[in-house]
C-alpha cells in the first residue's frame, strides 16, 4: 500500500499528485470490488481496535479531514466510521466561528473539542481552515499565516505528547471531478438541498486554494502529526487508504486489555 | 409489539414487570434468531432515518438510558447504534460531577449536552442520577427530590417544545441476572477491568434503588417524554424493543428530503 505521507519540510506541488491514483488496484469493477472487500475487513478490525482504545482510556486518536467542497469528507466519515461504537467516537464539524469564538485565539474552540483519552475524534474541517479560507480571501497577512503554522505545530505537539495520535488527511480531487459532483447535486432534485451557492465562488479560487494547501501541508506535516495526500477521485480507493491508515495507527498503539483493578482478590470474591 | 410505556401518573411496582419477558417471541434459539434478524432490519432503517434527520436539521432525538450496573446501557449503544453515522450521533456519559459542575444547578451540565437539531443524542446515565443515587444515599431531602421531579419535567418540556423528541428507557434486569453478569466479569480475566468494587455496594441497596426508580418514573413519565420499562434479562429482546421504539420515533417525525435552496435556477445553472 502506498503511503501518501507528506515528508516534513518538503516542497509540494499538488498537480504532481494523481487524484485518480488507485495504487496497486486497477480501475476495473473486479479490483474495485476487491478493494471494497478489504475495506470492509479493515472496518471490522477498526471496531475491535476502537473498543480496546476505549477500554484502555490511556490514548486518543485524532483524525483531521480537509479538502475542497465535495471532496468526500462527509462520505469518508459515513463509509469508514459508521461501524464504530458511537460511544467512543466524536465527530466535530467546525462551522463559521461564533462571536464568542472570534473573541478568542483561533485554537481556543478547537482545543475544547480535542478527543478525550479513550476516544476517536474526527474533525470535519478544522483549525486548518484558519490558514486556508482566511488566507485565500486575504483576511490574514503572510506574517500571521506563518505565525499560525507554528502555533498549530505547537498545539498538535501538546496533544501528541499527551497521548493523542494525529492523522491528517487531505482529500485530493481534481477540478473536473468537483464539477461532476456539483452537477450531480444540481441535476438530482433529491440532492439539491446540499447545494450551496457559495461553493461556486470558492471553486473560482481553486488555484489559490491549491497553493494554500501546498504551503500549509509542507509547513505543518511533522513526524508526530503527518499529512497524507489521499487520491480521492475514486471513493472506494479513498475509503481504503483512510481505513488502512486508521487501523495502522491504532495497531501501532499496541494496546492490551486493561489490567484488573488492584486490591481485589478475584479468586475468593463472592457476589451475594 | 408490546409497548412498555409508563402511563403518566401511574403507580408503579417494578416487581410486577417481568425482566424475562420476550413479548411475542418464545425463548427458543429459533425465535431469538428471528428477533435478531428483525433488529438488524430496524438498524438498517435507523441509519436511513438518521440521515434524513441530519439533512433536515429541524428536529432532534434524545435517548436516555438508565438502569442498574450491568443492565446493558453500554451494550445497547454498541448493538443498536453502531450502524449509525457518528457525524449525527453523540453519546454523552455522565460521570460524577466536577467541582465546577457542582457549582451550578444539576441541570446545567445536562442542558449543555442536549442534542442539536439534526442530531441523535444518547445519554448514558443522565440527570436522573440526581434523583436516584443521591436519593438512595440520603444526600437530598424528599422535598428536594419532589422539586427536582418538577424541574426535570419542565426542562424536558422545553426541549420537547423546541423540537426534540425524548425517549427514556429503563433497562430492567433482575437481581439474579445482575449476579450472573457480575460473576462473568469476575471469572473472565479479559473482563475484570470492567469490575468496579463500588458496584457491590450499590447492589446491596437494590431494593432502595427499585423504589427510587418506581417513584421517579411515575413522576416524570409524560406524554411528550415517556419512560419505557424494557425487559432486559435477554439482551436480544432488549435490543429489539429499543430499536423498534427509536425507529418509530424517527418515522413519526415524518421528515422529508429538505427543499432545495431558493433563489437559484437549477435548470439553467452551469458549473464552469
Coordinates of C-alpha atoms in Angstrom, one line a residue:
Chain A
X1 CA 0.0 0.0 0.0
X2 CA 1.4 3.4 -1.0
X3 CA 1.9 5.7 1.9
X4 CA 1.0 9.2 0.6
X5 CA 2.6 10.8 3.6
X6 CA 3.9 14.4 3.3
X7 CA 7.6 14.5 4.3
X8 CA 8.2 17.2 6.8
X9 CA 9.7 20.3 5.1
X10 CA 9.1 19.0 1.6
X11 CA 8.2 21.4 -1.2
X12 CA 4.8 20.3 -2.6
X13 CA 3.2 20.7 -5.9
X14 CA -0.3 19.2 -5.8
X15 CA -0.6 18.9 -9.6
X16 CA 2.1 16.2 -9.4
X17 CA -0.2 14.1 -7.2
X18 CA -2.6 12.0 -9.3
X19 CA -6.1 12.4 -8.0
X20 CA -7.1 9.3 -9.9
X21 CA -4.4 7.1 -8.4
X22 CA -5.7 3.7 -7.3
X23 CA -2.3 2.3 -6.1
X24 CA -1.9 -1.4 -6.8
X25 CA -5.6 -1.7 -7.8
X26 CA -6.7 -1.5 -11.4
X27 CA -9.7 0.7 -12.3
X28 CA -11.8 -2.3 -13.1
X29 CA -15.0 -3.5 -11.4
X30 CA -13.2 -6.6 -10.2
X31 CA -10.4 -4.6 -8.5
X32 CA -12.9 -2.1 -7.1
X33 CA -14.9 -5.0 -5.5
X34 CA -11.6 -6.4 -4.1
X35 CA -10.7 -3.1 -2.6
X36 CA -14.2 -2.8 -1.1
X37 CA -13.9 -6.2 0.5
X38 CA -10.5 -5.3 2.0
X39 CA -12.0 -2.0 3.3
X40 CA -14.9 -3.9 5.0
X41 CA -12.4 -6.2 6.7
X42 CA -10.4 -3.2 7.9
X43 CA -13.6 -1.6 9.2
X44 CA -14.3 -4.7 11.2
X45 CA -10.9 -4.5 12.7
X46 CA -11.3 -0.8 13.4
X47 CA -14.4 -1.6 15.5
X48 CA -12.4 -4.1 17.6
X49 CA -9.4 -1.7 18.0
X50 CA -11.6 1.1 19.0
X51 CA -13.1 -1.0 21.8
X52 CA -9.6 -1.6 23.1
X53 CA -8.8 2.1 22.8
X54 CA -11.9 2.9 24.8
X55 CA -11.3 0.2 27.4
X56 CA -7.7 1.4 28.0
X57 CA -8.6 5.1 28.3
X58 CA -5.0 6.0 28.1
X59 CA -4.6 7.2 24.4
X60 CA -6.7 9.0 21.9
X61 CA -6.8 9.3 18.1
X62 CA -7.5 12.5 16.3
X63 CA -8.4 12.3 12.6
X64 CA -8.4 15.6 10.7
X65 CA -10.2 15.8 7.3
X66 CA -9.6 18.6 4.9
X67 CA -10.4 19.1 1.3
X68 CA -12.3 21.2 -1.2
X69 CA -16.1 21.1 -1.3
X70 CA -17.4 17.7 -2.5
X71 CA -14.0 16.1 -1.9
X72 CA -15.7 13.5 0.3
X73 CA -15.2 14.5 4.0
X74 CA -18.8 13.5 4.9
X75 CA -18.6 10.4 2.8
X76 CA -15.4 9.2 4.4
X77 CA -17.0 9.6 7.9
X78 CA -20.1 7.8 6.8
X79 CA -18.4 5.0 5.0
X80 CA -15.3 4.3 7.1
X81 CA -16.6 5.2 10.6
X82 CA -20.2 4.0 10.6
X83 CA -19.3 0.7 12.1
X84 CA -17.7 2.2 15.1
X85 CA -19.4 2.3 18.5
X86 CA -20.6 6.0 18.8
X87 CA -19.8 5.9 22.5
X88 CA -16.1 6.1 21.6
X89 CA -16.2 8.3 18.5
X90 CA -17.0 12.0 18.4
X91 CA -17.3 13.9 15.2
X92 CA -16.8 17.7 15.3
X93 CA -17.9 19.8 12.4
X94 CA -16.3 23.3 12.5
X95 CA -18.5 26.0 11.1
X96 CA -18.1 29.7 10.8
X97 CA -16.9 30.8 14.2
X98 CA -19.4 32.4 16.5
X99 CA -18.9 35.9 18.0
X100 CA -17.8 34.3 21.3
X101 CA -15.3 32.1 19.4
X102 CA -13.9 35.1 17.5
X103 CA -13.3 36.7 20.8
X104 CA -10.6 34.2 21.5
X105 CA -7.5 32.9 19.6
X106 CA -8.3 30.6 16.7
X107 CA -7.2 27.4 18.6
X108 CA -9.5 28.1 21.6
X109 CA -12.6 26.4 20.2
X110 CA -10.5 23.6 18.7
X111 CA -8.7 22.7 21.9
X112 CA -12.1 22.2 23.6
X113 CA -13.1 19.6 21.1
X114 CA -9.9 17.6 21.2
X115 CA -10.7 13.9 21.8
X116 CA -10.5 12.7 25.4
X117 CA -8.5 9.6 26.3
X118 CA -10.1 6.5 25.0
X119 CA -11.8 8.4 22.2
X120 CA -11.5 8.7 18.4
X121 CA -12.1 12.3 17.5
X122 CA -12.9 13.3 13.9
X123 CA -12.5 16.9 12.8
X124 CA -14.6 17.5 9.7
X125 CA -12.7 20.7 8.7
X126 CA -10.6 22.0 11.5
X127 CA -8.2 24.7 12.7
X128 CA -6.6 24.4 9.2
X129 CA -9.5 26.5 7.8
X130 CA -7.8 29.4 9.7
X131 CA -4.8 29.2 7.3
X132 CA -6.8 28.3 4.2
X133 CA -10.1 30.2 3.7
X134 CA -8.8 33.2 5.6
X135 CA -5.6 33.2 3.5
X136 CA -7.3 32.7 0.1
X137 CA -9.6 35.6 0.9
X138 CA -6.7 37.8 2.1
X139 CA -8.2 38.1 5.6
X140 CA -4.9 37.5 7.3
X141 CA -1.3 38.6 6.4
X142 CA 1.5 36.3 5.4
X143 CA 3.1 37.1 8.8
X144 CA 0.0 35.8 10.6
X145 CA -0.1 32.8 8.4
X146 CA 3.5 31.9 9.3
X147 CA 2.8 32.5 13.0
X148 CA -0.3 30.3 12.9
X149 CA 1.7 27.4 11.2
X150 CA 4.0 27.5 14.3
X151 CA 1.1 27.8 16.7
X152 CA -0.6 24.8 15.1
X153 CA 2.5 22.7 15.2
X154 CA 3.0 23.5 18.9
X155 CA -0.7 22.8 19.7
X156 CA -0.5 19.5 17.9
X157 CA 2.7 18.7 19.7
X158 CA 1.0 19.3 23.0
X159 CA -1.8 16.8 22.1
X160 CA 0.7 14.3 20.8
X161 CA 2.9 14.5 23.9
X162 CA -0.2 14.0 25.9
X163 CA -1.0 10.6 24.2
X164 CA -3.1 11.6 21.2
X165 CA -2.1 10.1 17.8
X166 CA -2.9 12.5 15.0
X167 CA -3.7 11.7 11.4
X168 CA -4.4 14.4 8.9
X169 CA -5.9 13.6 5.5
X170 CA -6.2 15.9 2.6
X171 CA -8.8 14.5 0.2
X172 CA -7.4 15.3 -3.2
X173 CA -9.9 15.6 -6.0
X174 CA -9.4 17.2 -9.4
X175 CA -11.3 20.3 -10.5
X176 CA -13.1 18.2 -13.1
X177 CA -14.2 15.7 -10.5
X178 CA -15.6 18.5 -8.4
X179 CA -17.5 19.7 -11.5
X180 CA -19.1 16.3 -11.9
X181 CA -20.1 16.1 -8.3
X182 CA -21.6 19.6 -8.2
X183 CA -23.5 18.8 -11.4
X184 CA -24.8 15.6 -9.8
X185 CA -26.1 17.8 -6.9
X186 CA -27.8 20.1 -9.3
X187 CA -29.4 17.6 -11.5
X188 CA -30.7 15.3 -8.8
X189 CA -33.7 17.0 -7.0
X190 CA -33.1 14.7 -4.0
X191 CA -29.6 16.2 -3.6
X192 CA -30.3 19.8 -4.3
X193 CA -30.6 20.7 -0.6
X194 CA -26.8 20.0 -0.3
X195 CA -26.1 22.7 -2.9
X196 CA -24.6 25.9 -1.6
X197 CA -24.3 28.9 -3.8
X198 CA -21.0 29.8 -2.1
X199 CA -19.4 26.6 -3.3
X200 CA -19.3 28.1 -6.9
X201 CA -17.5 31.2 -5.6
X202 CA -14.9 29.1 -3.8
X203 CA -14.4 27.0 -6.9
X204 CA -13.3 30.0 -8.8
X205 CA -10.4 30.3 -6.4
X206 CA -9.3 26.7 -7.0
X207 CA -5.7 27.6 -7.9
X208 CA -5.3 29.8 -4.8
X209 CA -6.7 27.0 -2.6
X210 CA -4.2 24.5 -4.1
X211 CA -1.4 26.9 -3.3
X212 CA -2.6 27.4 0.2
X213 CA -2.9 23.7 0.8
X214 CA 0.6 23.1 -0.6
X215 CA 2.3 25.7 1.7
X216 CA 0.1 24.6 4.6
X217 CA 0.9 20.9 4.3
X218 CA 4.6 21.5 3.7
X219 CA 4.7 23.6 6.8
X220 CA 2.7 21.5 9.2
X221 CA 3.4 17.9 8.3
X222 CA 5.6 16.5 11.1
X223 CA 6.8 13.1 12.2
X224 CA 4.2 13.1 15.0
X225 CA 1.4 14.7 13.1
X226 CA 1.7 13.9 9.4
X227 CA -0.4 15.0 6.5
X228 CA -1.5 12.4 3.9
X229 CA -2.5 13.4 0.4
X230 CA -5.2 10.9 -0.4
X231 CA -6.2 10.4 -4.1
X232 CA -9.9 10.9 -3.7
X233 CA -11.5 10.9 -7.2
X234 CA -12.4 7.2 -6.7
X235 CA -14.4 7.0 -3.4
X236 CA -13.6 3.3 -3.0
X237 CA -9.9 3.9 -3.1
X238 CA -10.1 6.9 -0.8
X239 CA -12.0 4.8 1.8
X240 CA -9.4 2.0 1.5
X241 CA -6.5 4.3 2.1
X242 CA -8.0 6.0 5.1
X243 CA -9.3 2.8 6.7
X244 CA -5.8 1.4 6.2
X245 CA -4.1 4.3 7.9
X246 CA -6.6 4.5 10.8
X247 CA -6.2 0.7 11.5
X248 CA -2.4 1.0 11.3
X249 CA -2.4 3.9 13.8
X250 CA -4.5 2.0 16.3
X251 CA -2.5 -1.2 15.9
X252 CA 0.7 0.8 16.4
X253 CA -0.5 1.8 19.9
X254 CA -0.2 -1.8 20.9
X255 CA -2.9 -1.6 23.4
X256 CA -3.6 -4.6 25.6
X257 CA -6.7 -5.4 27.6
X258 CA -6.5 -3.2 30.6
X259 CA -5.4 -4.8 33.9
X260 CA -8.0 -5.8 36.6
X261 CA -8.4 -3.3 39.4
X262 CA -5.8 -3.9 42.2
X263 CA -6.6 -4.7 45.8
X264 CA -9.4 -7.2 44.9
X265 CA -8.9 -11.0 45.3
X266 CA -11.0 -12.1 42.4
X267 CA -10.5 -15.8 43.2
X268 CA -12.4 -15.6 46.5
X269 CA -14.8 -12.8 45.6
X270 CA -18.4 -13.8 46.2
X271 CA -21.5 -11.9 44.9
X272 CA -24.3 -12.0 47.4
Chain B
X1 CA -45.1 -5.5 19.8
X2 CA -45.7 -4.6 23.5
X3 CA -45.3 -1.0 24.3
X4 CA -43.8 -1.0 27.9
X5 CA -44.6 2.7 28.2
X6 CA -45.2 4.1 31.7
X7 CA -48.5 5.9 31.8
X8 CA -48.2 9.4 33.3
X9 CA -49.1 9.4 36.9
X10 CA -49.4 5.7 37.3
X11 CA -48.4 3.9 40.4
X12 CA -45.5 1.5 39.6
X13 CA -44.4 -1.7 41.2
X14 CA -41.3 -2.9 39.3
X15 CA -41.6 -6.4 40.7
X16 CA -44.8 -6.8 38.6
X17 CA -42.8 -6.2 35.5
X18 CA -41.2 -9.4 34.1
X19 CA -37.5 -8.9 33.5
X20 CA -37.5 -12.1 31.5
X21 CA -40.3 -11.1 29.2
X22 CA -39.8 -11.7 25.5
X23 CA -43.1 -10.5 24.2
X24 CA -44.4 -12.4 21.2
X25 CA -41.2 -14.3 20.9
X26 CA -40.5 -17.6 22.6
X27 CA -37.3 -18.2 24.5
X28 CA -36.0 -20.6 21.8
X29 CA -32.9 -20.3 19.6
X30 CA -35.2 -20.0 16.6
X31 CA -37.2 -17.1 18.0
X32 CA -34.1 -15.4 19.2
X33 CA -32.6 -15.6 15.7
X34 CA -35.8 -14.3 14.2
X35 CA -35.8 -11.4 16.7
X36 CA -32.1 -10.6 15.9
X37 CA -32.9 -10.6 12.1
X38 CA -35.8 -8.1 12.7
X39 CA -33.4 -6.0 14.9
X40 CA -30.9 -5.9 12.1
X41 CA -33.5 -4.7 9.6
X42 CA -34.6 -2.0 12.1
X43 CA -30.9 -0.9 12.5
X44 CA -30.7 -0.5 8.7
X45 CA -33.8 1.6 8.7
X46 CA -32.4 3.6 11.6
X47 CA -29.4 4.5 9.6
X48 CA -31.6 5.9 6.8
X49 CA -33.9 7.8 9.1
X50 CA -30.9 9.3 10.9
X51 CA -29.5 10.6 7.6
X52 CA -32.8 12.3 7.0
X53 CA -32.9 13.8 10.5
X54 CA -29.4 15.2 9.9
X55 CA -30.3 16.6 6.4
X56 CA -33.3 18.3 7.7
X57 CA -31.6 19.9 10.7
X58 CA -35.0 20.8 12.2
X59 CA -35.6 18.2 14.9
X60 CA -33.5 16.2 17.4
X61 CA -33.9 12.9 19.2
X62 CA -32.8 12.4 22.8
X63 CA -32.4 8.8 24.1
X64 CA -32.0 8.5 27.8
X65 CA -30.6 5.2 29.2
X66 CA -30.9 4.3 32.8
X67 CA -30.6 1.1 34.7
X68 CA -28.6 -0.7 37.4
X69 CA -25.0 -1.6 36.8
X70 CA -24.6 -4.4 34.1
X71 CA -28.2 -3.7 32.9
X72 CA -26.8 -3.2 29.4
X73 CA -26.6 0.5 28.8
X74 CA -23.2 0.2 27.0
X75 CA -24.4 -2.9 25.2
X76 CA -27.5 -1.2 23.9
X77 CA -25.4 1.7 22.5
X78 CA -22.9 -0.7 20.9
X79 CA -25.5 -3.1 19.5
X80 CA -28.3 -0.8 18.4
X81 CA -26.4 2.4 17.5
X82 CA -23.2 1.2 15.9
X83 CA -24.6 1.3 12.4
X84 CA -25.4 5.0 12.7
X85 CA -23.2 7.7 11.1
X86 CA -21.2 9.1 14.0
X87 CA -21.5 12.5 12.5
X88 CA -25.2 12.6 13.5
X89 CA -25.0 10.8 16.8
X90 CA -23.4 12.0 20.1
X91 CA -23.2 9.8 23.1
X92 CA -22.8 11.5 26.5
X93 CA -21.7 9.6 29.5
X94 CA -22.4 11.5 32.7
X95 CA -19.9 10.8 35.4
X96 CA -19.5 12.1 39.0
X97 CA -20.0 15.9 38.6
X98 CA -16.8 18.0 38.7
X99 CA -16.3 20.9 41.2
X100 CA -17.3 23.4 38.5
X101 CA -20.5 21.4 37.7
X102 CA -21.4 21.2 41.3
X103 CA -21.2 24.9 41.5
X104 CA -24.3 25.1 39.3
X105 CA -27.8 23.6 39.4
X106 CA -28.0 19.9 38.5
X107 CA -29.4 20.5 35.0
X108 CA -26.7 23.0 34.0
X109 CA -24.3 20.4 32.6
X110 CA -27.1 18.3 31.2
X111 CA -28.5 21.2 29.2
X112 CA -25.2 21.9 27.5
X113 CA -25.1 18.3 26.2
X114 CA -28.7 18.3 24.8
X115 CA -28.6 17.2 21.1
X116 CA -28.5 19.9 18.5
X117 CA -31.1 20.0 15.7
X118 CA -30.3 17.2 13.2
X119 CA -28.7 15.0 15.9
X120 CA -29.4 11.9 17.9
X121 CA -28.2 12.4 21.4
X122 CA -27.7 9.4 23.7
X123 CA -27.4 9.9 27.5
X124 CA -25.7 7.0 29.1
X125 CA -26.9 7.8 32.6
X126 CA -28.4 11.3 32.9
X127 CA -29.9 14.0 35.1
X128 CA -32.0 11.1 36.5
X129 CA -28.9 10.1 38.6
X130 CA -29.6 13.2 40.6
X131 CA -32.9 11.8 41.9
X132 CA -31.6 8.2 42.1
X133 CA -28.1 7.7 43.6
X134 CA -28.4 11.0 45.6
X135 CA -31.7 9.8 47.0
X136 CA -30.8 6.2 47.8
X137 CA -27.8 7.5 49.7
X138 CA -29.9 10.1 51.5
X139 CA -27.9 13.1 50.1
X140 CA -31.0 15.1 49.2
X141 CA -34.3 15.5 51.1
X142 CA -37.7 14.4 49.9
X143 CA -38.6 18.0 49.4
X144 CA -35.7 18.5 47.0
X145 CA -36.5 15.2 45.2
X146 CA -40.0 16.4 44.5
X147 CA -38.7 19.8 43.4
X148 CA -36.3 18.1 41.0
X149 CA -39.0 16.0 39.5
X150 CA -40.8 19.2 38.5
X151 CA -37.6 20.8 37.3
X152 CA -36.8 17.8 35.2
X153 CA -40.3 17.8 33.7
X154 CA -40.1 21.5 32.9
X155 CA -36.6 21.1 31.4
X156 CA -37.7 18.2 29.2
X157 CA -40.8 20.2 28.2
X158 CA -38.5 23.0 27.0
X159 CA -36.5 20.5 24.9
X160 CA -39.6 18.9 23.5
X161 CA -41.3 22.2 22.6
X162 CA -38.1 23.2 20.8
X163 CA -38.3 20.2 18.5
X164 CA -36.6 17.4 20.4
X165 CA -38.3 14.0 20.7
X166 CA -37.4 12.3 24.0
X167 CA -37.3 8.6 24.7
X168 CA -36.4 7.3 28.1
X169 CA -35.5 3.6 28.6
X170 CA -35.2 1.9 32.0
X171 CA -33.3 -1.3 31.4
X172 CA -35.0 -3.7 33.7
X173 CA -32.9 -6.7 34.9
X174 CA -33.5 -9.0 37.9
X175 CA -31.1 -9.1 40.8
X176 CA -30.2 -12.7 39.9
X177 CA -29.3 -11.6 36.3
X178 CA -27.0 -8.9 37.7
X179 CA -25.4 -11.6 39.9
X180 CA -24.6 -13.7 36.8
X181 CA -23.3 -10.7 34.9
X182 CA -21.0 -9.6 37.7
X183 CA -19.8 -13.2 38.1
X184 CA -19.0 -13.3 34.4
X185 CA -16.9 -10.2 34.9
X186 CA -15.0 -11.7 37.8
X187 CA -14.4 -15.1 36.3
X188 CA -13.2 -13.9 32.9
X189 CA -9.8 -12.2 33.2
X190 CA -10.4 -10.4 30.0
X191 CA -13.4 -8.6 31.6
X192 CA -12.1 -8.0 35.0
X193 CA -11.0 -4.4 34.1
X194 CA -14.7 -3.6 34.0
X195 CA -15.3 -4.6 37.5
X196 CA -15.8 -1.9 40.0
X197 CA -15.7 -2.5 43.7
X198 CA -18.4 0.1 44.3
X199 CA -20.9 -2.0 42.2
X200 CA -21.2 -4.5 45.0
X201 CA -22.0 -1.7 47.5
X202 CA -24.8 -0.4 45.2
X203 CA -26.1 -3.9 44.7
X204 CA -26.8 -4.2 48.5
X205 CA -29.2 -1.2 48.0
X206 CA -31.1 -3.0 45.2
X207 CA -34.5 -2.6 47.0
X208 CA -33.9 1.1 47.6
X209 CA -33.0 1.6 44.0
X210 CA -36.1 -0.1 42.8
X211 CA -38.2 2.1 45.0
X212 CA -36.4 5.2 43.7
X213 CA -36.9 4.1 40.1
X214 CA -40.6 3.5 40.7
X215 CA -41.3 6.9 42.2
X216 CA -39.1 8.6 39.7
X217 CA -40.6 7.0 36.6
X218 CA -44.2 7.5 37.9
X219 CA -43.4 11.2 38.5
X220 CA -41.6 12.0 35.3
X221 CA -43.2 9.9 32.6
X222 CA -45.2 12.3 30.4
X223 CA -47.0 12.2 27.1
X224 CA -44.1 14.1 25.4
X225 CA -41.3 12.4 27.3
X226 CA -42.3 8.9 28.3
X227 CA -40.4 6.2 30.2
X228 CA -40.3 2.7 28.9
X229 CA -39.6 -0.2 31.2
X230 CA -37.6 -2.5 28.9
X231 CA -37.3 -6.2 29.9
X232 CA -33.6 -6.6 29.7
X233 CA -32.6 -10.0 31.0
X234 CA -32.4 -11.2 27.4
X235 CA -30.1 -8.9 25.5
X236 CA -31.6 -9.8 22.1
X237 CA -35.1 -8.8 23.2
X238 CA -33.8 -5.6 24.9
X239 CA -32.1 -4.6 21.6
X240 CA -35.2 -5.3 19.6
X241 CA -37.6 -3.3 21.9
X242 CA -35.3 -0.3 21.8
X243 CA -34.5 -0.4 18.1
X244 CA -38.3 -0.6 17.5
X245 CA -39.1 2.5 19.6
X246 CA -36.2 4.5 18.1
X247 CA -37.3 3.7 14.6
X248 CA -40.9 4.5 15.5
X249 CA -40.0 7.9 17.0
X250 CA -38.0 8.9 13.9
X251 CA -40.7 7.7 11.5
X252 CA -43.3 9.7 13.4
X253 CA -41.4 12.8 12.7
X254 CA -42.4 12.3 9.0
X255 CA -39.3 14.1 7.8
X256 CA -39.0 14.7 4.0
X257 CA -35.9 15.4 2.0
X258 CA -35.2 19.1 2.7
X259 CA -36.1 21.5 -0.1
X260 CA -33.5 23.0 -2.5
X261 CA -32.2 26.4 -1.6
X262 CA -34.4 29.2 -3.0
X263 CA -33.3 31.9 -5.4
X264 CA -31.3 29.5 -7.6
X265 CA -32.5 28.5 -11.1
X266 CA -31.2 24.9 -11.1
X267 CA -32.3 24.3 -14.7
X268 CA -30.0 26.9 -16.2
X269 CA -27.2 26.7 -13.6
X270 CA -23.8 26.0 -15.2
X271 CA -20.6 24.9 -13.5
X272 CA -17.5 26.5 -15.1

